[in-house]
Amino acid sequence: MSEKKNLRLTLKVWRQDGPQDQGRFETYELDNVNPDWSFLEMLDILNMKLVRDGKEPIAFESDCREGICGTCGFVVNGRAHGHLHKTTVCQLHMRHFKDGETIVIEPFRATAFPVLKDLIIDRTAMDFILKRGGYISVNVGSPPDANTIPVPKHNADKAFDFATCIGCGACVAACPNASAALFTSAKITHLALLPHGHPEREKRVAEMLTAMEEQGFGGCSNTYACEVECPKGISITGIAKANLEYWRAKLKGH
Amino acid sequence: MNAKPYLLRKIISALTGLFLIMFLIVHLYDNFFLLLGEQAFNIKAKELLNNPFIRVVEVLLFISLLLHVIYGIYITAKNKQARNTSYKKINWQTPFYKRMMWLSGTVILLFLVVHLQSFLVPYRITGEANNLYQLVVLSFKNPFYTGFYVLAFIFLGFHLLHAWESAFQTLGFNHPVFTPIIKIIGWILALGITIGYSAIAIAAYIQL
Amino acid sequence: MTEKLWIEGRTLDLKEDSRIPDGPIEEKWTRYKNTVPLVSPANKRRFTIIVVGSGLAGASASASLAQLGYNVLLFTYHDSPRRAHSIAAQGGINAAKNYQNDGDSVWRLFYDTMKGGDFRAREANVYRLAEISPQIIDYSVAIGVPFAREYGGLLANRSFGGVLVQRTFYARGQTGQQLLLGAISQVLRWWNEGRIKIFPRHEILDVVLIDGHAKGIIARDLITGELKRYAGHAVVLATGGYGNAYFLSTNAVNSNATAIWRAYKRGAYFGNPCFVQVHPTALPETHEYQSKRTLMSESLRNDGRVWVPRKKGDTRHPNEIPHEERWYFLEEWYPAYGNLVPRDVASRAIKKVCDMGYGLPPTGRAVYLDLLDAIKEQGRERIEAKYGNLFEMYEKITGESPWEVPMKIYPAVHYTMGGLWVSYELQTSIPGLYAIGEANFSDHGANRLGASALMQGLADGYYILPYTIGAYLANRLGEKLPDTESEEFKKTEQEVKERIEKLLSINGNTPPDEFHMKLGHILWDKVGLSRSKESLLQALQEIRELKQEFWKDVKVVGDANTINQELEKAGRIADFIELGELITIDALHREESCGAHFREEYQTEEGEPLRRDDEFAYVAAWEYNGEGNPPILNKEPLKFEAIKPTVRSYK
């Protein structure tokens, strides 16, 4: 690993002081980028340099740095989370970049995601969707034994594939319509595939899709750009499934 | 806030779109009569004119078209509203035509205006023209007219390529076995419509 | 150092202080529930409870309390409660269901946990935890957690380190994520119902005490920088562990100890701070600017074999080294448990072979975790189903494929068994202040077994706290919500403000991160996997010097009225430095080896830890004694009524 050559990179980073600020690109030169650094570690190092020079560091968010919490995310060279398939930007390593490359970094953009500072955006709108039905209304207490209702392995596995969504917002960022259809449908589909989720399925889909609209996300026009950028590989078949759930609910009068 | 799920907009677009695709196929079939000569074509035209069923469908067709256009505009406006800031550098991972439905739709709409203006209005409304065959052949003799016609159908082809597959997704149909087949049908449909209509127009331009 | 490092305090009373109920161990919790005072539904609506942290413990507690009817104010520094670091837990959650018919029981889970913790946990708590564990699975399934299942549609299990049964439930390698999203879904549900208010991007900087009771918090709005006062009838801290004091750990980069440290400085006892778990299977360090260590789930040790080349400094490709030239040291040293020995044992063994010079080049601080044999035996498909996402993650980070080359691992700080001291009721020594989940010290003794953290967080939140908090609130019927304009609130806010201003005014030369790295190096080298009096005394001195340097030379750019991540970091690091000092003092005072705490002076001839029950069978409950004064050592004796501590052996 250590015999790889260090990189020289030019970074063009979006800087914006606050929601009202116009924002602009600033250019930074970095020598000696170790290919084993992660993308965020590279920004950490750049930030330490900026701090030492008395400049404001680039504000960006991250937490687990294992690709599971969904906190990090911005657009690298025009791709949400960068070009690597099924990878969050915290798991993107510098070995995937070329020496001398110029890297353009922008925040996720959408009407529903206002920029707070530099690369930090407000994604609360996503929680406002989940709030409207992304759950099963069962009380803590004495639900039946876990093995009372068998769930076919196939369904449980598929439910997991949708439940694995980390809610990072890349799907919204990558969508020409800034739609949250992939995110919303992932939750609807996860719960629709399990028998435990059935009692509330009609209400859930109707409410959550309405909430998505209210939060200012666009509609899905089936371009499937989201699926390509999703770091967890959530499939757009979930959107079809959620649509079906919706028509089903409509037929039942919801 | 009185928001309605986007699916309600999409389903109108999808259903009217599917209906319009049906029309496109029937219309293409009728167009082939042009190749059979003046008499055959004009008889077919009169036949259609006198068929009460066709007249009813025609009304539905216009309503569908109208809804399809209105909802197309509505959907586009809503979607643009949701993306109020654009990226300075973006590398879309989705084919251009899927993002350009509003553009292909606008071109097709423009074409329709010209198309109806040159055929439907003189033949059916003002009654200036009695021989539809002559009217059509004459129009296609104009290279600009034929050129625009072919261009419009290329746009229509791209429109259909996305529309067909997308309509099924909107209706909630996505299946590991059938969806790939639907996609293939989409390609056949898009190519068939574009090549079919264009070929007849070009044939008319060259030799009829 | 000749000065006194600590002052002997009092011995805690098991009934008065620890609130352990009477009766045989199997009946304690039932008896407690039967006799705890209840608050009527109408009165619950009049109480407001502040919950800090939205991980498994905080989220489950919020949901459960809201369901009972309390008003809950939930605070998190994340942009969404969904992001708490419980989400990164990979392997699974234990429960005494005995679905596999392999002899599991509540008693066995209790005993395994006690033994795993090297008999330094409170019996009554651990038994209660084991007793509650099956309900957690029932509830999680009911709210839609997609656990792994068998073809027949029933739940699947796997085994974990330190046990001989299969009692771990899992959702691929993302069990924490699924359980957290499940608990959060309930939080959202009650938010939608108006019973929970969520305050995202709010960091808690102090606890407000009125007449000695916790009655509120001071929070900083991380967007506007504004300091805000919030009042509640009780405050629950669910802020996780303090592993990030070591800089490099498997914790999230923002995980911090500020809330519990502020609580400590307001009078809450800190229990066993030196019990810090080092996880054996994390990815090795590859460069000096690494921001974290990534965990590879312990579940890999189910099928993976840990080895080093028998020849020191062997530079051959691992696949070219024949089996007989490989040293499977865990299997050799611990034939009964083999690769599945508990975490502390595995970590120490790995360190030992590396210290002996067998570590893998180039750093000498890595060993192989090899699944190639298992892939050959079981086929790619079965391994893929169990560990697919872990393999993917490994390849992303290292650029090497575990399908072709054995993984390299090295221990990393992972979990802190220590934390705020709490009674059986999960109440700290400050009335009205509760600590749940990793933030408290309670159930894991000196070492935590795999898949037990999720169990404890959810047990505390869903099932224990909602009962025990009633005992406190039932005596306060009719009590008004404290006034945030009161002197106590204003004074605490002023103190917080002054501290922020001080951090901003130093304007030295060194970014906060560099202090953090330095602290991490001191702690890891001298208060890490193995400790000695000498190393600890040296660490103490270095930490004290670092503290002075920090307050002289830290450089915090920007101001306090906007998003300022440097300021956030600086405050957290200042607390970590002070906590580091307490960790060191605790390690110094505990002159025995137990669990994760290995004192080189106290080992058997075979190099196994030597526990000294006669002198150290107690919980060290440290009490703050003012700035610059040595802390007070209070002791809660550990009474073993149900079981007898034995020499922990996994051979």
PDB file of C-alpha atoms in Angstrom, chain C residues 1 25 53 112 124 210 237 249 289 291 296 300 308-309 319 331 379 426 524 537 585 601 608 615 648:
ATOM      1  CA  MET C   1       4.706  12.527  41.978  1.00  0.00           C
ATOM      2  CA  ILE C  25     -31.977 -12.524  42.150  1.00  0.00           C
ATOM      3  CA  GLY C  53     -28.891  11.617  22.778  1.00  0.00           C
ATOM      4  CA  ASP C 112     -21.927 -15.365  30.612  1.00  0.00           C
ATOM      5  CA  ALA C 124     -28.871  -7.530  40.083  1.00  0.00           C
ATOM      6  CA  ILE C 210     -31.782  23.412  41.349  1.00  0.00           C
ATOM      7  CA  LEU C 237     -28.317  11.358  29.566  1.00  0.00           C
ATOM      8  CA  SER C 249     -11.365   4.557  18.043  1.00  0.00           C
ATOM      9  CA  TYR C 289      -3.723  11.355   9.641  1.00  0.00           C
ATOM     10  CA  SER C 291      -9.400   9.964  11.500  1.00  0.00           C
ATOM     11  CA  MET C 296     -14.741  -5.459  11.413  1.00  0.00           C
ATOM     12  CA  LEU C 300     -16.169 -12.742  11.505  1.00  0.00           C
ATOM     13  CA  VAL C 308       0.605 -14.828  11.995  1.00  0.00           C
ATOM     14  CA  PRO C 309       3.523 -16.423  10.123  1.00  0.00           C
ATOM     15  CA  ASN C 319      -1.453 -17.329   0.436  1.00  0.00           C
ATOM     16  CA  GLU C 331      -6.586 -21.717  18.773  1.00  0.00           C
ATOM     17  CA  GLY C 379     -18.814 -21.996  -0.440  1.00  0.00           C
ATOM     18  CA  LEU C 426     -30.351   4.046  36.509  1.00  0.00           C
ATOM     19  CA  TRP C 524      -3.251   4.485  23.771  1.00  0.00           C
ATOM     20  CA  LEU C 537       2.254   7.929  36.218  1.00  0.00           C
ATOM     21  CA  ILE C 585      -6.052   7.844  38.023  1.00  0.00           C
ATOM     22  CA  GLU C 601       2.244  -6.026  37.664  1.00  0.00           C
ATOM     23  CA  GLU C 608      -3.230 -14.201  32.277  1.00  0.00           C
ATOM     24  CA  GLU C 615      -9.307  -5.866  47.649  1.00  0.00           C
ATOM     25  CA  ARG C 648     -12.064 -16.551  34.184  1.00  0.00           C
TER      26      ARG C 648
END
